[in-house]
Coordinates of C-alpha atoms and ligand atoms in Angstrom, one line a residue:
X28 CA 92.2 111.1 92.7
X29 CA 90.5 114.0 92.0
X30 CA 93.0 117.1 91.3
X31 CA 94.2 119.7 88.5
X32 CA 97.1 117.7 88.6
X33 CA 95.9 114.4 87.2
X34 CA 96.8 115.3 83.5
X35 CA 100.6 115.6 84.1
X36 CA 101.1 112.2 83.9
X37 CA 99.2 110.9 80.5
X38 CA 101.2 109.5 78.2
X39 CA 103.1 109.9 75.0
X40 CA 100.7 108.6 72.7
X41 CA 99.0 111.9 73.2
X42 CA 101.5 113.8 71.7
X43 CA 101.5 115.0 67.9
X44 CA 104.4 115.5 65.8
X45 CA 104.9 118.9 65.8
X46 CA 104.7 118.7 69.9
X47 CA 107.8 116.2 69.8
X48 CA 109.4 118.6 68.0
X49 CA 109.1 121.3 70.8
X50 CA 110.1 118.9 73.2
X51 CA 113.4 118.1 71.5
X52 CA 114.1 121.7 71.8
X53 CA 113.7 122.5 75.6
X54 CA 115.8 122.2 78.6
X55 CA 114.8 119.4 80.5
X56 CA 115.7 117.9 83.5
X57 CA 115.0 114.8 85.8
X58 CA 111.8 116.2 88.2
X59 CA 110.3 116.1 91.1
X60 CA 107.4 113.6 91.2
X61 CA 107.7 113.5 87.5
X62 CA 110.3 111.2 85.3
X63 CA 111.4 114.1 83.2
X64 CA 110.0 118.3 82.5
X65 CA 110.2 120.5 80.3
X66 CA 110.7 124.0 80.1
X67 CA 108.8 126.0 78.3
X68 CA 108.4 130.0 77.9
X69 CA 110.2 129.9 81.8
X70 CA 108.1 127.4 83.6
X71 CA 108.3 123.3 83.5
X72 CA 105.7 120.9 82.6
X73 CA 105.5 117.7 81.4
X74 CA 105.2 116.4 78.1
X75 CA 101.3 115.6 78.4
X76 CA 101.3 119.3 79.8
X77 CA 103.1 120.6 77.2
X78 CA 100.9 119.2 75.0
X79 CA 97.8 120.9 76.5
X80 CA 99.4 124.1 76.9
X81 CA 100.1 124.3 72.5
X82 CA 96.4 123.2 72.1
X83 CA 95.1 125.7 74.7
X84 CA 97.7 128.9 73.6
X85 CA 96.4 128.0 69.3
X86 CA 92.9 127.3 70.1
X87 CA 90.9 128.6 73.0
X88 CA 88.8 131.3 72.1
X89 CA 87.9 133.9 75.2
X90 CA 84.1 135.2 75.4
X91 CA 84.3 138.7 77.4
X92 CA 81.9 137.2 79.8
X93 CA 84.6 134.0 80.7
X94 CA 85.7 133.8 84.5
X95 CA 89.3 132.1 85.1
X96 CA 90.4 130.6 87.9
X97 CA 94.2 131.5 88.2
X98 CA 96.5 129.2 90.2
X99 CA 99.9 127.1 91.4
X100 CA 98.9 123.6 92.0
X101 CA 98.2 123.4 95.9
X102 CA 97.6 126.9 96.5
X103 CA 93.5 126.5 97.0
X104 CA 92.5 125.6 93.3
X105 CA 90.0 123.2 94.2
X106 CA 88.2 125.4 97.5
X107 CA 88.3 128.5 94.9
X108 CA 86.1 126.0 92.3
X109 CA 83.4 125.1 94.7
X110 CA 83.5 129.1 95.7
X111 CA 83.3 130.7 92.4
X112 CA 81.3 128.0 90.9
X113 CA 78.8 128.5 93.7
X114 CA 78.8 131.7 93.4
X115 CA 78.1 132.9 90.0
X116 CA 75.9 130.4 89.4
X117 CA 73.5 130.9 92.4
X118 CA 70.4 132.1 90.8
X119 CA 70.7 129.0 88.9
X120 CA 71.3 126.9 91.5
X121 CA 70.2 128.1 94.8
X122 CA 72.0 126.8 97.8
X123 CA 69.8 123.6 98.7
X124 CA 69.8 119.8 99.3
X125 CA 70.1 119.2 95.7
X126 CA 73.1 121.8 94.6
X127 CA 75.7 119.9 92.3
X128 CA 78.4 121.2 94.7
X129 CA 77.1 118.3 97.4
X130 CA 76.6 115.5 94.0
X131 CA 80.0 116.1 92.4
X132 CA 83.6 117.2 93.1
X133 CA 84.6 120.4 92.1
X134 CA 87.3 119.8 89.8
X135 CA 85.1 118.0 87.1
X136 CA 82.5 121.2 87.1
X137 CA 85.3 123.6 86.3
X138 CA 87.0 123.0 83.5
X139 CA 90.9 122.7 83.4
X140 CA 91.4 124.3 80.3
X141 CA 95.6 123.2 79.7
X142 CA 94.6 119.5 81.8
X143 CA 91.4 119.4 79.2
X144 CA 93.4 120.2 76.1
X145 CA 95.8 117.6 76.9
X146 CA 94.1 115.0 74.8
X147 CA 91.9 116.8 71.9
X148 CA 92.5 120.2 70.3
X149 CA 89.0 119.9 70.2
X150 CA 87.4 120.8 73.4
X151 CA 84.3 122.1 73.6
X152 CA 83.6 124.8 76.3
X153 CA 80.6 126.1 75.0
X154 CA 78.4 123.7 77.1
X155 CA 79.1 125.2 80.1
X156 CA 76.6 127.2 81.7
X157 CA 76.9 131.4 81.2
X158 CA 79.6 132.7 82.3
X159 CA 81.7 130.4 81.7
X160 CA 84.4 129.3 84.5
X161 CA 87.7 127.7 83.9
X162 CA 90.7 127.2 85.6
X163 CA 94.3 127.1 84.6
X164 CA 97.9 126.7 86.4
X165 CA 99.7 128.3 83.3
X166 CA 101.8 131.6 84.1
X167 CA 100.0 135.0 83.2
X168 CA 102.7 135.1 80.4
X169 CA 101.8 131.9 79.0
X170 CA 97.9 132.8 78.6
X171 CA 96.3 132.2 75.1
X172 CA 96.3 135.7 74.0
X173 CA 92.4 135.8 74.1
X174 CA 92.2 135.8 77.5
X175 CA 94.4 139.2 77.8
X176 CA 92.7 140.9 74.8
X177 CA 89.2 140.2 75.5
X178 CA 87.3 141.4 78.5
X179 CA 86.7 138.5 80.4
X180 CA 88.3 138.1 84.4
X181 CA 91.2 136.5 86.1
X182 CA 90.2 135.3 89.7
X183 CA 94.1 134.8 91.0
X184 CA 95.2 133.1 94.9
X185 CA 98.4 132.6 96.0
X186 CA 98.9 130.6 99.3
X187 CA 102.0 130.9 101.5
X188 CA 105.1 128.7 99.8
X189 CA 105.9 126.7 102.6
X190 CA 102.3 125.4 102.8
X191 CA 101.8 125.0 98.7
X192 CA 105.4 123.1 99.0
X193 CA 104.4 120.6 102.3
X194 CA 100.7 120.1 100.2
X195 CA 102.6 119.0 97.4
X196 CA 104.7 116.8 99.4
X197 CA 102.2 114.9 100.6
X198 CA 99.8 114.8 97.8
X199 CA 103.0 113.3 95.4
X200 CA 103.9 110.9 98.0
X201 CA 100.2 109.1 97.4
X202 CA 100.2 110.2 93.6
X203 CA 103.4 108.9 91.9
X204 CA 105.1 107.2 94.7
X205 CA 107.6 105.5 92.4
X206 CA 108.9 109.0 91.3
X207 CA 109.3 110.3 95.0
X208 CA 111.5 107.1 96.7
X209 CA 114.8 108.4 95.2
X210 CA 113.7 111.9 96.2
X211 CA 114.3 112.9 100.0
X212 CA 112.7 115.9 101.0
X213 CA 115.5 118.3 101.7
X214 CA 115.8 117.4 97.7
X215 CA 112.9 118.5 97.4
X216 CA 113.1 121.2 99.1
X217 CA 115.8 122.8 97.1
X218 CA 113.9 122.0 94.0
X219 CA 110.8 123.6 94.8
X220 CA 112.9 126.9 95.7
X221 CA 114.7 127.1 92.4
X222 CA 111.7 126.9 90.8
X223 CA 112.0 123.3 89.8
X224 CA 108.8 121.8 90.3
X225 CA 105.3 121.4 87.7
X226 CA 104.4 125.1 87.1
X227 CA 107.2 126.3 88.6
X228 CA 108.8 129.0 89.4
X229 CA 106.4 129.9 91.7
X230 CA 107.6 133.2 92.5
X231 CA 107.7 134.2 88.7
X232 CA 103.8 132.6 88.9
X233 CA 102.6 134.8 92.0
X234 CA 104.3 138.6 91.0
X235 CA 103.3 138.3 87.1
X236 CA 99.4 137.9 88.0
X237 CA 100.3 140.2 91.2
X238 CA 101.3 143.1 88.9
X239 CA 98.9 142.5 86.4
X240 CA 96.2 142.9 89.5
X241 CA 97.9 146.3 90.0
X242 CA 98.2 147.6 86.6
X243 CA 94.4 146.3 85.6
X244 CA 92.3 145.8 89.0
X245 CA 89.0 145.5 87.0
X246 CA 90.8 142.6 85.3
X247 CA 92.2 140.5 87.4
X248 CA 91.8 140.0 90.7
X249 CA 94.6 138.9 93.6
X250 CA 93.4 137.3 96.4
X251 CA 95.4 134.8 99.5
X252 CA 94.2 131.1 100.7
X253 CA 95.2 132.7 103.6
X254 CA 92.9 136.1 103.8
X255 CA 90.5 133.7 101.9
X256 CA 90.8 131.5 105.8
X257 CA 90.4 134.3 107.3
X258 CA 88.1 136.1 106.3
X259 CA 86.0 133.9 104.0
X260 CA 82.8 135.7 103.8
X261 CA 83.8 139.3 102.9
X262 CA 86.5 137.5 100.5
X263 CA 83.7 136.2 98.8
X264 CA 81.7 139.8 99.0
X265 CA 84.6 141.3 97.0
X266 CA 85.0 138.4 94.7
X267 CA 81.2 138.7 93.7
X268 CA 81.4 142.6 93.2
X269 CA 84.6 141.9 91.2
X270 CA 82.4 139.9 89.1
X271 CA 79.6 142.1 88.8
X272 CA 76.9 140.3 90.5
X273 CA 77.3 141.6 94.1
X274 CA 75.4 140.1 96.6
X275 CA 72.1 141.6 98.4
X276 CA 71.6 139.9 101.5
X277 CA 74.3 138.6 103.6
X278 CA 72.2 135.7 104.3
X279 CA 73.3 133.5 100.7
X280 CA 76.9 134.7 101.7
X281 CA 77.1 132.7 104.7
X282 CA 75.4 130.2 102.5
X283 CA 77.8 129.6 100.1
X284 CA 80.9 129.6 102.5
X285 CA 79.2 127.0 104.2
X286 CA 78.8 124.7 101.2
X287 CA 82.0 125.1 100.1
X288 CA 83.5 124.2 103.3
X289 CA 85.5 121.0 104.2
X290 CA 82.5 120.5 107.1
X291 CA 80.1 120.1 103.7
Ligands
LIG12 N1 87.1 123.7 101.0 C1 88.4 123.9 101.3 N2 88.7 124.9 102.2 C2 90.0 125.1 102.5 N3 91.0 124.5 101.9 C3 90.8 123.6 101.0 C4 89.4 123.2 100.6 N4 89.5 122.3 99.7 C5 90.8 122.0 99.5 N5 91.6 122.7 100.3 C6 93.0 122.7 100.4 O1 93.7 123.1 99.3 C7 94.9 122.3 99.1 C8 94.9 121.7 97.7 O2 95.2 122.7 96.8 P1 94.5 122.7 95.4 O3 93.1 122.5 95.4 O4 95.1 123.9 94.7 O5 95.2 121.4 94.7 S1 95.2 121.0 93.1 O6 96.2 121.9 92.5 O7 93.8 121.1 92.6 O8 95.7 119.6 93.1 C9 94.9 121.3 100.2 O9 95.8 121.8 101.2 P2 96.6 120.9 102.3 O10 95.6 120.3 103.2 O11 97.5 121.9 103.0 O12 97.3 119.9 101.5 C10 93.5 121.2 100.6 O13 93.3 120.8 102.0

């Protein structure tokens, strides 16, 4: 199944000493559609998470040129992938029969950078095409501290919480089945709104990247699955000038909405 939530549930052979060490000092508590989390600088994750997140916060190395993708899981991670990906990368790769957007998912063209980390301190970004785009669920707090000093970009959405929560539902219920039976939905519910859920609290999430949008607008950037619905193409406009590679012709924007659409 092709999500940024598929690393959540590796397993603890990925885990180094110093990682089980963490772990053994955190709250944790039984989850929802996970066994057990973790919580760690405010937010829970699993172990394999947790794992990714150490890697990522010691050894990722912004470039000022970077582009990441900001998100909760279910909040329009994988539509904001095809968009940005599409986007930046247009003179490259022209919207046409043979764009990698209609030969490969989005998820495994941007980069999860926590998810990738997961496994290998060793990841090696530097093969992606320039500017690099990656994606993260991690809270703005939680960054690797590269990403805040240097000058590279946040891209941030937020969808409506009742809509991330009933996406979630659904998506668990197919993805980890055993973990949901004991776990009806009004439990569910209640989790989700104290915050207990994978990357939660999800309010936390949404107002620290919303204030940073405020205090820094050149540096991160706040946009809505919902004005994204709405008004897709003009969205886009403002995400490209954002960028710095603004579009000309409103032609390739209509373009590039299209591909990215569920239609394509
Ligand atoms: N192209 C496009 N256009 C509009 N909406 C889209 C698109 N692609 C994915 N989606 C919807 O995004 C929801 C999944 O969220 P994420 O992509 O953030 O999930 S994940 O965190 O990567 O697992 C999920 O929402 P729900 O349908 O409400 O579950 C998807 O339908």
């Amino acid at each position: 199944m092709a999500s940024s939530y598929v690393p959540v549930y590796l397993g603890d052979e990925i885990l180094t000493q110093e990682t089980r060490d963490l772990l053994s000092s955190l709250p944790s508590e039984k989850g929802w559609l996970v066994s057990q989390m973790y919580q760690y600088e405010g937010s829970w994750h699993t172990k394999a998470m947790l794992q990714g997140i150490v890697n990522c916060q010691k050894h990722f190395e912004a470039n000022d040129s970077d582009i990441i993708l900001a998100t909760i899981p279910k909040s329009g991670t994988t539509w904001l992938k095809a968009l940005l990906f599409a986007l930046i990368h247009r003179n490259k790769f022209p919207v046409c029969g043979n764009h990698p957007l209609l030969a490969t998912n989005p998820h495994p063209l941007v980069p999860y950078l926590e998810g990738d980390y997961c496994v290998s301190p060793d990841v090696n970004f530097f093969k992606l095409p320039s500017p690099r785009l990656m994606q993260t669920h991690l809270s703005h707090h939680s960054l690797p501290v590269s990403i805040k000093s240097s000058s590279c970009k946040i891209v941030y959405c937020c969808r409506n919480p009742k809509d991330v929560f009933v996406s979630l539902w659904h998506f668990g219920k197919k993805l980890a089945p055993e973990e949901t039976t004991d776990y009806p939905i009004e439990k569910a519910v209640e989790a989700f709104c104290n915050g207990k859920f994978i990357g939660g609290p999800f309010w936390d999430h949404v107002l620290e990247y919303w204030y940073a949008s405020l205090e820094n607008p050149n540096k991160v950037f706040f946009v809505t699955y919902e004005g994204l619905k709405k008004h897709t193409g003009d969205m886009v406009k403002r995400m490209a000038e954002f960028l710095g590679c603004g579009f000309t012709e409103e032609e390739e924007v209509s373009k590039i909405v299209k591909l990215c659409s569920f239609e394509s």
